[in-house]
Amino acid sequence: MKYVKQGMKNIKGFTLMGKTGMAVVCVVLFLGIFSDRLSVHPYNLPSGSAFEAPGPVHWLGTDDLGIDLWAQICFGARVSMIIGFGTALLAGIGGSLIGICSGYFGGLIDKIVMRVTDIIIVLPDLPTMIVLGAFFGPGIRNIIIVLALFSWTVPARIVRSKILSVKEEKYVVAAKNYGAKFWHLTIRHFLPNILPVVMVSVIRLFSKAIVAEAGLAFLGLGDPTSKSWGLILNHAVNFRGIYFTDYWKWWIVGPSAAIMLLVTAIAFICRDVEKIVNSKI
Amino acid sequence: MVKRIAKRTVAILLSAIILAGSTGCGHSTLSENKNGNQDRPVVVNLEGGDWGYPTPFSHYARGPGLYKMTLIFDSLLERGEEGYIPWLAEDWDISEDGLTYTFTLRENVKWQDGQPMTAEDVKFSFEYFAEYPPVFSDLTVDGKHFIQSVETVDEKTVKLKVEKPLAILLGKIGSTRIIPKHIWEKVEDPQKFNTPEAVIGTGPYVLKDYIKEQGAYQFEAFKDFWGPKQRVEILQFVPVSDSILAFDNGEIDLTRITTDILSKYQSNEEYKVLRNPAFWGYRLLFNMERRTEFKDKKIRQAFAHAIDKDELVEKIAREAAIPANAGYLPVGHIWHNAHAKNYGFDIERAKQLLDGEEFSFKLLTGNSNNEVRIAELLKISLAKAGITLSITSTDFKTRDAAVKRGDYEIVLNGHGGWGRDADILRTMYLTEKTSNRSPAVGGIPGYDNDRINVLCRQQLFEIDAAKRKEIIFELQELIAEEIPQIPLYNTTGYIVFRPAAFDGWKYMFDHHGVTHNKLSYLDVRQ
């Protein structure tokens, strides 16, 4: 509860850009949660003829199969949000825990963890993700796992270095001398210290995951019948001669705008959070 | 540090500019070649892609692979606009009992390495192919080699003896590639033989360059070619990302277009548009070994009723297609039976046939946009009848391999060759083993129908064309009723080219694509 209050106070400290970003993310979240009710038409069944231009019936037009694009974008928001949150939480929590252990215990654990992060950081993530995506097969769950596998290293490293310095703080040493154990120290002293820095990297991961999913789907590695934004784009640009027709005006512009809007909004939030965190340190 | 980064950025920018400049130069020389001076060689560029090394043994088992190989290797006969035409064989004669085929070879035919071609080479080729079957056009029928012996009567006469008179032999023998004895007699593993020697034939084009990674090929006219003069001196298959954009930029000379942009090209004098005959199509295959439910005719018929072919034609093919026939042979085929049963789109009827039962199957497709979209529409319409499909898409080579292995429950497969001799029905519906590596050939796993088997064999041994036609008509009616696989639609896509650059494009009598036709590039008067 204390953290939530703190968070609300922080949001008040956001710039106008940050607040706008927050609003956009909330809207997308809203779209994702209530996607079935926000659109008159189904997202997975044809509801008109192919390539209807945007109009009163189909707000953003229809695609080649005659499926309403607004409905697909609403549903795509859900996919993007699930993947964004899923990856960010999985990688954020997992990475932080690994970082805390590595920083606190040091020694062999630290060495192993740091070498593993080195290896993963060196691996170019997009090509490896393409290979893993092709190997494990499409599906939202697999994409989250693959993305998380490649993103936990950033929070892990940041947290480890933070823990290394916090560990030496006098109050932590004192608590330890009074017999405080690892879990007590983590919850009582480490978490409040690392939370702000983890926040920043988690928000970054969030947008990275959304873009990566869109990228994988765009390359045709996503689930071929899911309706993520990347996949709508994939179908659109692979339609023969789309740029010589009028269809791109709604079929490509809609989902691209959605991705850009969301990612830019997250970037603004990230910038503000970083500012607030930095001023505290 | 900052300085170093700045330096690097400048270097990268500079190299990017230089690169951009050099590609620009490339285009201008190409366009000069075509439109400028008449003495300059005619260069034709087409969309690339890796279809394997063009020998009869190692090209990829699909049209674009086969027809690159045939530019280099000639056969005794060639497919013209109306039918088979004399090629390496000037003349041929079939004995009255249909057991002896005598071919008189052309004189002064040279291999691309300068050696003369003789009857020995022809004899060698047939014997070699009997031992090592090539990718396409195997010399077996019904699991047995149909050629009993090959004799050379003299330098320019070859006599082939066959076991039984068969209706399709002239085409089979005539389209077998002739390979040089002096090169191939030493080769024991032809699939791995891919040195420059492996691509020496008597054909009009010499392979100059092949870059597998880029899918780029360069063919050059063979100076000592025996036959009609080549109209195209250099034929290149170049990598492009979007073929319509590439065509618009003049990087390639011919492309497929959709009906949506047809008017842009039809109304412009600079372009010429042709409509392909409907000899390419998609079909849905059932694996009855994997899912024995498919052995029940009612379920297959329910599928046929639950699929809206007109919707597929309208939405996926953008009207540039015709719904395929349940009897397989497309409307444009010379022996198409218009009276064979066809299944209208009728969800209620499909539900009746399924008797209220619900099923779920896995559908395998390629990952091209069309295939994925067809799969999506199939999923939607079959769901209404109570059939759930889960879709997996892979790249087309993986899909083709799965088709050959029978590793699927239902597969969506698209290929050409629907206009060829009606014997294709036998290669598809009759259970038999074949060495042909094409995913368009081979039976339906687990399907066996006595009457279909009988008719397939009967038409093969029937020499009288009229009687054979009757059998084929009956076969189509039976196939349509049985519906062991579901033909979806046959494409009649449009192609566009600039006649000022090159206008020799012609169709073969039974094929859908002009770029596959060797005669397109030659100065042939028929």
GROMACS .gro file of C-alpha atoms in nm, chain A residues 44-46 48-51 63-67 72 138 219-220 222-225 227 234-245 247 251, chain B residues 47 242-245 248 255-258 260-261 264-265 311 314-316 318 367-370 372-377 379-380 384 391-393:
model
   70
   44ASN     CA    1  -1.194  -1.330  -3.599
   45LEU     CA    2  -1.488  -1.355  -3.839
   46PRO     CA    3  -1.558  -1.168  -4.161
   48GLY     CA    4  -1.814  -0.716  -4.429
   49SER     CA    5  -1.678  -0.747  -4.778
   50ALA     CA    6  -1.305  -0.738  -4.840
   51PHE     CA    7  -1.125  -0.404  -4.825
   63ASP     CA    8  -0.889  -0.644  -4.435
   64ASP     CA    9  -0.864  -0.888  -4.726
   65LEU     CA   10  -1.092  -1.141  -4.558
   66GLY     CA   11  -1.348  -0.876  -4.469
   67ILE     CA   12  -1.264  -0.880  -4.097
   72GLN     CA   13  -0.855  -0.672  -3.464
  138PRO     CA   14   0.436  -2.000  -3.239
  219LEU     CA   15   0.846  -1.203  -3.987
  220GLY     CA   16   0.582  -1.474  -3.980
  222GLY     CA   17   0.404  -1.570  -3.453
  223ASP     CA   18   0.090  -1.775  -3.429
  224PRO     CA   19  -0.049  -1.748  -3.785
  225THR     CA   20  -0.407  -1.702  -3.670
  227LYS     CA   21  -0.449  -1.123  -3.420
  234ASN     CA   22   0.254  -0.912  -4.172
  235HIS     CA   23  -0.059  -0.998  -4.370
  236ALA     CA   24  -0.087  -0.643  -4.500
  237VAL     CA   25   0.266  -0.601  -4.633
  238ASN     CA   26   0.267  -0.950  -4.782
  239PHE     CA   27  -0.044  -0.874  -4.981
  240ARG     CA   28   0.080  -0.856  -5.341
  241GLY     CA   29   0.116  -0.502  -5.466
  242ILE     CA   30  -0.040  -0.340  -5.160
  243TYR     CA   31   0.147  -0.015  -5.218
  244PHE     CA   32  -0.010   0.021  -5.561
  245THR     CA   33  -0.357   0.001  -5.414
  247TYR     CA   34  -0.566  -0.058  -4.906
  251TRP     CA   35  -0.461  -0.182  -4.345
  328GLU     CA   36   1.250  -1.291  -6.001
  523ASP     CA   37   0.881  -0.725  -5.356
  524SER     CA   38   0.844  -0.835  -5.716
  525ILE     CA   39   0.582  -0.578  -5.816
  526LEU     CA   40   0.795  -0.292  -5.682
  529ASP     CA   41   0.793  -0.104  -6.145
  536THR     CA   42   0.580  -1.017  -6.275
  537ARG     CA   43   0.252  -1.152  -6.150
  538ILE     CA   44  -0.006  -0.891  -6.057
  539THR     CA   45  -0.337  -0.900  -5.876
  541ASP     CA   46  -0.653  -0.481  -5.781
  542ILE     CA   47  -0.378  -0.318  -5.984
  545LYS     CA   48  -0.288   0.047  -6.388
  546TYR     CA   49  -0.118  -0.178  -6.644
  592GLU     CA   50  -1.522  -1.707  -5.112
  595GLU     CA   51  -1.308  -1.384  -5.426
  596LYS     CA   52  -1.097  -1.303  -5.122
  597ILE     CA   53  -0.766  -1.484  -5.160
  599ARG     CA   54  -0.897  -1.164  -5.581
  648ASN     CA   55   0.378  -1.981  -4.474
  649SER     CA   56   0.304  -1.770  -4.780
  650ASN     CA   57   0.038  -1.509  -4.724
  651ASN     CA   58  -0.211  -1.681  -4.955
  653VAL     CA   59  -0.210  -1.873  -4.435
  654ARG     CA   60  -0.516  -1.673  -4.539
  655ILE     CA   61  -0.676  -1.976  -4.708
  656ALA     CA   62  -0.614  -2.171  -4.389
  657GLU     CA   63  -0.780  -1.897  -4.187
  658LEU     CA   64  -1.091  -1.894  -4.407
  660LYS     CA   65  -1.089  -2.263  -4.021
  661ILE     CA   66  -1.374  -2.013  -4.002
  665LYS     CA   67  -1.956  -2.360  -3.859
  672ILE     CA   68  -0.319  -2.444  -3.808
  673THR     CA   69   0.056  -2.487  -3.830
  674SER     CA   70   0.247  -2.300  -4.095
   0.00000   0.00000   0.00000
